[in-house]
Structures are given as C-alpha cells and as structure tokens.
mmCIF file of C-alpha atoms in Angstrom:
data_model
loop_
_atom_site.group_PDB
_atom_site.id
_atom_site.type_symbol
_atom_site.label_atom_id
_atom_site.label_comp_id
_atom_site.label_asym_id
_atom_site.label_seq_id
_atom_site.Cartn_x
_atom_site.Cartn_y
_atom_site.Cartn_z
ATOM 1 C CA UNK A 98 134.170 45.185 96.759
ATOM 2 C CA UNK A 99 133.257 47.301 99.782
ATOM 3 C CA UNK A 100 135.502 46.963 102.812
ATOM 4 C CA UNK A 101 133.776 45.038 105.595
ATOM 5 C CA UNK A 102 133.596 47.285 108.628
ATOM 6 C CA UNK A 103 134.110 46.170 112.194
ATOM 7 C CA UNK A 104 131.492 47.224 114.712
ATOM 8 C CA UNK A 105 133.897 49.703 116.313
ATOM 9 C CA UNK A 106 135.172 51.148 113.038
ATOM 10 C CA UNK A 107 134.099 54.635 111.991
ATOM 11 C CA UNK A 108 130.863 54.434 109.978
ATOM 12 C CA UNK A 109 131.053 54.771 106.204
ATOM 13 C CA UNK A 110 128.504 57.618 106.170
ATOM 14 C CA UNK A 111 130.903 60.255 107.519
ATOM 15 C CA UNK A 112 129.041 60.804 110.779
ATOM 16 C CA UNK A 113 132.158 60.088 112.825
ATOM 17 C CA UNK A 114 130.232 57.565 114.912
ATOM 18 C CA UNK A 115 131.150 53.950 115.431
ATOM 19 C CA UNK A 116 129.581 51.662 112.846
ATOM 20 C CA UNK A 117 127.612 49.753 115.498
ATOM 21 C CA UNK A 118 125.989 53.009 116.663
ATOM 22 C CA UNK A 119 125.233 54.275 113.170
ATOM 23 C CA UNK A 120 124.581 52.211 110.020
ATOM 24 C CA UNK A 121 125.211 48.631 111.148
ATOM 25 C CA UNK A 122 121.487 47.910 111.631
ATOM 26 C CA UNK A 123 120.679 49.762 108.394
ATOM 27 C CA UNK A 124 123.137 47.649 106.402
ATOM 28 C CA UNK A 125 121.853 44.512 108.087
ATOM 29 C CA UNK A 126 118.298 45.192 106.871
ATOM 30 C CA UNK A 127 119.541 45.696 103.326
ATOM 31 C CA UNK A 128 121.575 42.499 103.356
ATOM 32 C CA UNK A 129 118.554 40.501 104.514
ATOM 33 C CA UNK A 130 116.554 41.919 101.621
ATOM 34 C CA UNK A 131 119.394 41.159 99.209
ATOM 35 C CA UNK A 132 119.390 37.532 100.326
ATOM 36 C CA UNK A 133 115.683 37.425 99.496
ATOM 37 C CA UNK A 134 116.511 38.444 95.941
ATOM 38 C CA UNK A 135 115.850 42.180 96.062
ATOM 39 C CA UNK A 136 118.143 44.772 94.493
ATOM 40 C CA UNK A 137 119.566 47.068 97.140
ATOM 41 C CA UNK A 138 120.899 50.631 96.741
ATOM 42 C CA UNK A 139 124.616 51.245 96.759
ATOM 43 C CA UNK A 140 126.018 53.632 99.359
ATOM 44 C CA UNK A 141 126.298 56.458 96.832
ATOM 45 C CA UNK A 142 122.484 56.581 96.734
ATOM 46 C CA UNK A 143 122.255 57.169 100.491
ATOM 47 C CA UNK A 144 122.653 60.819 101.444
ATOM 48 C CA UNK A 145 124.236 61.847 104.751
ATOM 49 C CA UNK A 146 122.563 64.260 107.173
ATOM 50 C CA UNK A 147 124.880 67.057 106.046
ATOM 51 C CA UNK A 148 124.118 66.380 102.390
ATOM 52 C CA UNK A 149 120.368 66.244 103.050
ATOM 53 C CA UNK A 150 120.506 69.639 104.747
ATOM 54 C CA UNK A 151 122.358 71.114 101.773
ATOM 55 C CA UNK A 152 119.889 69.597 99.319
ATOM 56 C CA UNK A 153 116.969 70.970 101.388
ATOM 57 C CA UNK A 154 118.409 74.485 101.073
ATOM 58 C CA UNK A 155 118.737 74.079 97.305
ATOM 59 C CA UNK A 156 115.150 72.814 97.154
ATOM 60 C CA UNK A 157 113.888 75.922 98.978
ATOM 61 C CA UNK A 158 115.331 78.055 96.185
ATOM 62 C CA UNK A 159 113.821 75.782 93.544
ATOM 63 C CA UNK A 160 110.379 76.247 95.128
ATOM 64 C CA UNK A 161 110.844 80.021 95.336
ATOM 65 C CA UNK A 162 111.703 80.167 91.630
ATOM 66 C CA UNK A 163 108.561 78.245 90.657
ATOM 67 C CA UNK A 164 106.531 80.500 92.952
ATOM 68 C CA UNK A 165 107.924 83.505 91.078
ATOM 69 C CA UNK A 166 106.972 81.955 87.737
ATOM 70 C CA UNK A 167 103.460 81.311 89.081
ATOM 71 C CA UNK A 168 103.058 85.036 89.865
ATOM 72 C CA UNK A 169 103.767 86.105 86.287
ATOM 73 C CA UNK A 170 102.872 83.338 83.831
ATOM 74 C CA UNK A 171 100.016 84.342 81.519
ATOM 75 C CA UNK A 172 98.782 84.333 77.953
ATOM 76 C CA UNK A 173 100.761 86.604 75.643
ATOM 77 C CA UNK A 174 104.143 86.128 77.278
ATOM 78 C CA UNK A 175 106.927 84.269 75.521
ATOM 79 C CA UNK A 176 108.624 81.197 76.905
ATOM 80 C CA UNK A 177 111.837 83.234 76.788
ATOM 81 C CA UNK A 178 110.265 85.608 79.331
ATOM 82 C CA UNK A 179 109.787 82.606 81.623
ATOM 83 C CA UNK A 180 113.445 81.744 81.077
ATOM 84 C CA UNK A 181 114.460 85.260 82.123
ATOM 85 C CA UNK A 182 112.337 85.074 85.281
ATOM 86 C CA UNK A 183 113.911 81.740 86.214
ATOM 87 C CA UNK A 184 117.458 82.831 85.429
ATOM 88 C CA UNK A 185 117.268 86.173 87.227
ATOM 89 C CA UNK A 186 115.479 84.763 90.292
ATOM 90 C CA UNK A 187 117.974 81.907 90.563
ATOM 91 C CA UNK A 188 120.959 84.268 90.451
ATOM 92 C CA UNK A 189 119.346 86.709 92.888
ATOM 93 C CA UNK A 190 118.827 83.895 95.388
ATOM 94 C CA UNK A 191 122.440 82.784 95.082
ATOM 95 C CA UNK A 192 121.868 79.723 92.920
ATOM 96 C CA UNK A 193 122.922 78.496 89.502
ATOM 97 C CA UNK A 194 120.395 77.265 86.894
ATOM 98 C CA UNK A 195 121.298 73.582 86.509
ATOM 99 C CA UNK A 196 119.943 73.167 82.935
ATOM 100 C CA UNK A 197 122.027 76.004 81.454
ATOM 101 C CA UNK A 198 124.756 74.427 79.302
ATOM 102 C CA UNK A 199 123.965 70.971 80.701
ATOM 103 C CA UNK A 200 125.051 68.660 77.873
ATOM 104 C CA UNK A 201 124.554 71.645 75.566
ATOM 105 C CA UNK A 202 121.065 72.700 76.690
ATOM 106 C CA UNK A 203 120.942 76.424 75.848
ATOM 107 C CA UNK A 204 118.557 77.830 78.471
ATOM 108 C CA UNK A 205 117.998 78.008 82.234
ATOM 109 C CA UNK A 206 114.644 76.186 82.310
ATOM 110 C CA UNK A 207 112.547 73.745 80.298
ATOM 111 C CA UNK A 208 109.119 75.044 79.211
ATOM 112 C CA UNK A 209 106.922 72.457 77.489
ATOM 113 C CA UNK A 210 103.502 73.290 76.007
ATOM 114 C CA UNK A 211 100.590 70.989 75.138
ATOM 115 C CA UNK A 212 101.970 68.092 73.037
ATOM 116 C CA UNK A 213 105.556 68.862 74.132
ATOM 117 C CA UNK A 214 106.269 66.148 76.677
ATOM 118 C CA UNK A 215 109.445 67.667 78.129
ATOM 119 C CA UNK A 216 112.647 69.635 77.405
ATOM 120 C CA UNK A 217 110.925 72.496 75.611
ATOM 121 C CA UNK A 218 113.511 75.196 74.814
ATOM 122 C CA UNK A 219 112.442 78.776 75.647
ATOM 123 C CA UNK A 220 112.122 81.084 72.647
ATOM 124 C CA UNK A 221 111.070 84.716 72.075
ATOM 125 C CA UNK A 222 108.786 83.524 69.266
ATOM 126 C CA UNK A 223 106.993 80.872 71.370
ATOM 127 C CA UNK A 224 104.014 82.718 72.872
ATOM 128 C CA UNK A 225 101.687 81.286 75.511
ATOM 129 C CA UNK A 226 98.082 81.278 74.316
ATOM 130 C CA UNK A 227 94.715 81.001 75.999
ATOM 131 C CA UNK A 228 93.928 77.306 76.458
ATOM 132 C CA UNK A 229 97.525 76.076 76.672
ATOM 133 C CA UNK A 230 98.758 73.722 79.364
ATOM 134 C CA UNK A 231 102.401 74.384 80.247
ATOM 135 C CA UNK A 232 105.035 72.513 82.202
ATOM 136 C CA UNK A 233 107.798 74.616 83.762
ATOM 137 C CA UNK A 234 110.689 72.431 84.927
ATOM 138 C CA UNK A 235 113.166 74.178 87.237
ATOM 139 C CA UNK A 236 116.466 72.740 88.452
ATOM 140 C CA UNK A 237 118.878 74.546 90.753
ATOM 141 C CA UNK A 238 122.423 74.249 92.043
ATOM 142 C CA UNK A 239 123.000 75.910 95.425
ATOM 143 C CA UNK A 240 126.295 75.545 97.299
ATOM 144 C CA UNK A 241 127.028 72.537 95.099
ATOM 145 C CA UNK A 242 123.727 70.763 95.836
ATOM 146 C CA UNK A 243 121.090 70.039 93.187
ATOM 147 C CA UNK A 244 117.297 70.270 93.314
ATOM 148 C CA UNK A 245 114.651 69.620 90.665
ATOM 149 C CA UNK A 246 110.858 70.025 90.438
ATOM 150 C CA UNK A 247 108.215 71.130 87.960
ATOM 151 C CA UNK A 248 104.641 72.369 87.866
ATOM 152 C CA UNK A 249 101.845 72.508 85.334
ATOM 153 C CA UNK A 250 100.088 75.789 84.564
ATOM 154 C CA UNK A 251 96.731 76.217 82.826
ATOM 155 C CA UNK A 252 96.717 79.388 80.716
ATOM 156 C CA UNK A 253 93.375 81.220 80.578
ATOM 157 C CA UNK A 254 90.332 79.131 79.672
ATOM 158 C CA UNK A 255 91.562 75.560 79.316
ATOM 159 C CA UNK A 256 89.302 72.828 77.944
ATOM 160 C CA UNK A 257 87.835 70.361 80.428
ATOM 161 C CA UNK A 258 89.681 67.605 78.590
ATOM 162 C CA UNK A 259 93.070 69.227 79.167
ATOM 163 C CA UNK A 260 92.213 70.262 82.720
ATOM 164 C CA UNK A 261 91.323 66.679 83.597
ATOM 165 C CA UNK A 262 94.666 65.486 82.214
ATOM 166 C CA UNK A 263 96.523 68.029 84.371
ATOM 167 C CA UNK A 264 94.488 67.123 87.473
ATOM 168 C CA UNK A 265 94.842 63.355 87.070
ATOM 169 C CA UNK A 266 98.582 63.747 86.518
ATOM 170 C CA UNK A 267 98.869 65.699 89.768
ATOM 171 C CA UNK A 268 96.739 63.152 91.607
ATOM 172 C CA UNK A 269 98.995 60.391 90.303
ATOM 173 C CA UNK A 270 101.897 61.974 92.179
ATOM 174 C CA UNK A 271 100.094 61.438 95.483
ATOM 175 C CA UNK A 272 99.152 57.912 94.438
ATOM 176 C CA UNK A 273 102.852 57.266 93.917
ATOM 177 C CA UNK A 274 103.905 58.980 97.140
ATOM 178 C CA UNK A 275 101.596 56.691 99.080
ATOM 179 C CA UNK A 276 103.836 53.819 97.946
ATOM 180 C CA UNK A 277 107.122 55.447 98.974
ATOM 181 C CA UNK A 278 107.903 53.339 102.027
ATOM 182 C CA UNK A 279 111.289 52.436 103.507
ATOM 183 C CA UNK A 280 112.487 48.881 102.893
ATOM 184 C CA UNK A 281 109.978 48.384 100.073
ATOM 185 C CA UNK A 282 110.851 48.191 96.331
ATOM 186 C CA UNK A 283 110.490 51.285 94.179
ATOM 187 C CA UNK A 284 108.473 49.374 91.578
ATOM 188 C CA UNK A 285 105.393 49.575 93.818
ATOM 189 C CA UNK A 286 105.369 53.339 93.348
ATOM 190 C CA UNK A 287 105.746 53.201 89.578
ATOM 191 C CA UNK A 288 103.075 50.525 89.239
ATOM 192 C CA UNK A 289 100.569 52.541 91.293
ATOM 193 C CA UNK A 290 101.051 55.615 89.094
ATOM 194 C CA UNK A 291 100.729 53.609 85.898
ATOM 195 C CA UNK A 292 97.581 51.843 87.085
ATOM 196 C CA UNK A 293 95.960 55.153 88.088
ATOM 197 C CA UNK A 294 96.736 56.768 84.733
ATOM 198 C CA UNK A 295 95.404 53.774 82.804
ATOM 199 C CA UNK A 296 92.255 53.667 84.934
ATOM 200 C CA UNK A 297 91.553 57.233 83.846
ATOM 201 C CA UNK A 298 92.109 56.475 80.159
ATOM 202 C CA UNK A 299 95.659 57.801 79.800
ATOM 203 C CA UNK A 300 99.078 56.371 78.997
ATOM 204 C CA UNK A 301 102.441 56.880 80.695
ATOM 205 C CA UNK A 302 105.642 57.638 78.775
ATOM 206 C CA UNK A 303 107.916 54.602 78.977
ATOM 207 C CA UNK A 304 111.153 55.983 77.587
ATOM 208 C CA UNK A 305 111.716 58.809 80.100
ATOM 209 C CA UNK A 306 111.465 58.719 83.881
ATOM 210 C CA UNK A 307 112.667 60.206 87.125
ATOM 211 C CA UNK A 308 116.121 60.010 88.681
ATOM 212 C CA UNK A 309 118.160 60.331 91.798
ATOM 213 C CA UNK A 310 119.269 63.879 92.526
ATOM 214 C CA UNK A 311 121.159 65.941 95.076
ATOM 215 C CA UNK A 312 124.887 65.623 94.578
ATOM 216 C CA UNK A 313 124.523 65.626 90.801
ATOM 217 C CA UNK A 314 121.754 66.662 88.395
ATOM 218 C CA UNK A 315 120.965 63.064 87.464
ATOM 219 C CA UNK A 316 121.957 60.126 89.652
ATOM 220 C CA UNK A 317 120.859 56.567 90.276
ATOM 221 C CA UNK A 318 118.287 55.214 90.619
ATOM 222 C CA UNK A 319 116.451 55.548 87.319
ATOM 223 C CA UNK A 320 112.763 55.871 88.180
ATOM 224 C CA UNK A 321 110.194 54.268 85.874
ATOM 225 C CA UNK A 322 106.393 54.560 86.055
ATOM 226 C CA UNK A 323 105.622 51.430 84.065
ATOM 227 C CA UNK A 324 106.942 48.911 86.585
ATOM 228 C CA UNK A 325 105.566 45.796 88.204
ATOM 229 C CA UNK A 326 104.895 45.524 91.949
ATOM 230 C CA UNK A 327 107.650 44.132 94.164
ATOM 231 C CA UNK A 328 110.388 44.986 91.638
ATOM 232 C CA UNK A 329 113.204 47.490 91.432
ATOM 233 C CA UNK A 330 115.686 48.826 93.943
ATOM 234 C CA UNK A 331 114.759 48.850 97.626
ATOM 235 C CA UNK A 332 113.888 52.287 98.997
ATOM 236 C CA UNK A 333 116.148 53.035 101.949
ATOM 237 C CA UNK A 334 116.116 56.084 104.242
ATOM 238 C CA UNK A 335 118.427 58.754 102.835
ATOM 239 C CA UNK A 336 117.608 58.152 99.179
ATOM 240 C CA UNK A 337 116.482 61.229 97.220
ATOM 241 C CA UNK A 338 114.847 61.011 93.804
ATOM 242 C CA UNK A 339 112.219 62.633 91.593
ATOM 243 C CA UNK A 340 108.712 61.409 90.899
ATOM 244 C CA UNK A 341 107.777 62.937 87.541
ATOM 245 C CA UNK A 342 105.439 60.811 85.416
ATOM 246 C CA UNK A 343 104.716 62.136 81.937
ATOM 247 C CA UNK A 344 101.110 61.236 81.259
ATOM 248 C CA UNK A 345 99.644 61.434 77.758
ATOM 249 C CA UNK A 346 96.092 61.859 76.553
ATOM 250 C CA UNK A 347 96.774 59.517 73.629
ATOM 251 C CA UNK A 348 99.590 57.131 72.789
ATOM 252 C CA UNK A 349 102.604 56.653 75.048
ATOM 253 C CA UNK A 350 104.859 56.871 71.977
ATOM 254 C CA UNK A 351 107.100 59.957 71.761
ATOM 255 C CA UNK A 352 109.806 61.383 69.535
ATOM 256 C CA UNK A 353 112.622 63.925 69.862
ATOM 257 C CA UNK A 354 112.770 67.075 67.748
ATOM 258 C CA UNK A 355 115.278 66.495 64.943
ATOM 259 C CA UNK A 356 116.295 70.137 64.773
ATOM 260 C CA UNK A 357 117.080 71.000 68.383
ATOM 261 C CA UNK A 358 117.784 67.471 69.634
ATOM 262 C CA UNK A 359 116.034 68.131 72.937
ATOM 263 C CA UNK A 360 112.282 68.682 72.858
ATOM 264 C CA UNK A 361 110.211 65.519 73.216
ATOM 265 C CA UNK A 362 106.737 65.382 71.612
ATOM 266 C CA UNK A 363 103.825 62.961 71.747
ATOM 267 C CA UNK A 364 103.770 60.861 68.583
ATOM 268 C CA UNK A 365 100.075 61.553 67.916
ATOM 269 C CA UNK A 366 100.160 65.286 68.743
ATOM 270 C CA UNK A 367 97.836 64.928 71.747
ATOM 271 C CA UNK A 368 98.571 66.773 75.006
ATOM 272 C CA UNK A 369 100.901 65.542 77.728
ATOM 273 C CA UNK A 370 101.155 66.647 81.361
ATOM 274 C CA UNK A 371 103.834 66.312 84.023
ATOM 275 C CA UNK A 372 104.290 67.340 87.636
ATOM 276 C CA UNK A 373 107.604 66.672 89.336
ATOM 277 C CA UNK A 374 108.373 66.333 93.032
ATOM 278 C CA UNK A 375 111.690 65.687 94.722
ATOM 279 C CA UNK A 376 111.318 63.262 97.594
ATOM 280 C CA UNK A 377 113.482 62.024 100.467
ATOM 281 C CA UNK A 378 112.889 58.530 101.821
ATOM 282 C CA UNK A 379 112.692 58.614 105.639
ATOM 283 C CA UNK A 380 112.356 55.990 108.380
ATOM 284 C CA UNK A 381 108.645 56.826 108.583
ATOM 285 C CA UNK A 382 107.897 57.178 104.870
ATOM 286 C CA UNK A 383 108.877 60.229 102.833
ATOM 287 C CA UNK A 384 109.499 63.975 102.920
ATOM 288 C CA UNK A 385 108.733 66.173 99.921
ATOM 289 C CA UNK A 386 111.704 68.467 99.401
ATOM 290 C CA UNK A 387 110.456 70.348 96.320
ATOM 291 C CA UNK A 388 107.134 70.566 94.512
#
C-alpha cells in the first residue's frame, strides 16, 4: 500500500518539489481513470526527468550502433561480423551490450534472417545472402540506463513479396504511434497495429511483444499487438516502452529452436519482419527515443 502524501509533502518522484506542485494532479487523473475501471501504471513505470535524460543518452548510442551496422551490412558477411561491429562500436562509445550474457545469451546482438522471428544468434557460418531480409536488434546499457531498438535490412535484390512485408511492418509502427496518447489505454495501439497487418494479409505474433525499458532491460508493461481497443494499462507521461510487432507472411504460430533455446522461427517457414522503436509518453503524445 502506497503512503498517502499530503499536499505539502515532498513528491514521490524525487524532484524535491512539494506534491501539490508536482504530481498531485497527475495522480488525480490516474485515480479518476481507475475508478472508471481502467488499469493504471504503478509508479515504477513512470520515469523521472533525470532518468529520462539518462535513457535518452543511452538511446543515442543505440542509434549510432545501428547506423554503423547500416554502413557495413551486405551479402557475403557473416552474422558474427555484425556482432563484432555492434560489440566494438558499443564499447568505443562507452556502452555495454545489454544482450551479452543476459540470461545466458552468448552474443552482443540478435540477428534474425527471413523465417527467424527474433533472437537469432550470430555465427561465423551464418552468411547473409542476396535476397535475405534481416532484423538487427541492438540493446545498450550506458551509465546504468538501458535502450533498445531494431531495424530491418534488405540484402541485395529482395523479392517484392518480402519487400512489401518489410514496408508494411515499418508502416505499422507509425500506425501504432498514432495511438500513443497520454491518459488513453495501451490496447488502442496494439489493436491498430494488428488491424493494419491483417488488412494487408499478414499475421502478428501473439506470444512475444514489447516491454517497458530504461532502468532495466525488460520492465512492465508487457506490450501486446493483438489487443482490443480501450483495454490495457493507461499510458501516462513518463512511461517508456518498445513498440516492436513481429509480423509474419503466413501463420502467427512460432516455435523456439530446441538446440540453442533462443531463436524463434515461424511455424510454416515463411518470412517474418520486425522494426522496434523505443518511445516515451509525453503530455502532448510521444517522443521516439530510438529507432
């Protein structure tokens, strides 16, 4: 049970201001929504100004790493070469690769090709080929703050079918962002993405979604893209989470590699695409921190 603050008490957010001059109105809005039956975020989901600034700095490094990958990625290179680029660039910029040794993950980045939905493990023997679509998912720790974003890359001459999948998946991100509004439920965003994917003949992976991020690699809330409108936790200014739908050309069913325990594949072997953005909810709407 959270301690009830008096109006002249120091605010819970760490600003040093009196509660009445800081988060009293904010908390009042959330309580009104709670009384209407909505689920509201706990205070751990709300980042302070200092935390947001630290997370922004981490996100800048995350973007720079993906930019470096974009300069070099090409047919004929191994996914391990991408891992080296990510690892070395991260260290050079003063960061730490968040995936490395995370729950036993052995590399500094996830590289997922074609029917690999996510969590592809870099390997010297895994060579990028003309026509591949590739997701490179970078996550960074900088001064204790976490950031996370991914991009799709089309290698050489990619079929129109695959290119459309990549393009629609990227467009779905913007469709979702348009629904990131303060004091509205997160389910509106997930529903909009799902509807857009279905309209274009695709499916959305149900078993894996986005997550809160910033102080840890994975935080609340869990972010689904197969939700109903007007459901889920209320989006409040200061929340930071990823939007990262995994959109499949065929079935939404997936499975995890038995051997490595990490890589997720489409059940029917058809391609999957994913873009990931890290977004901050603001009083006006949203701010993209990493893309």
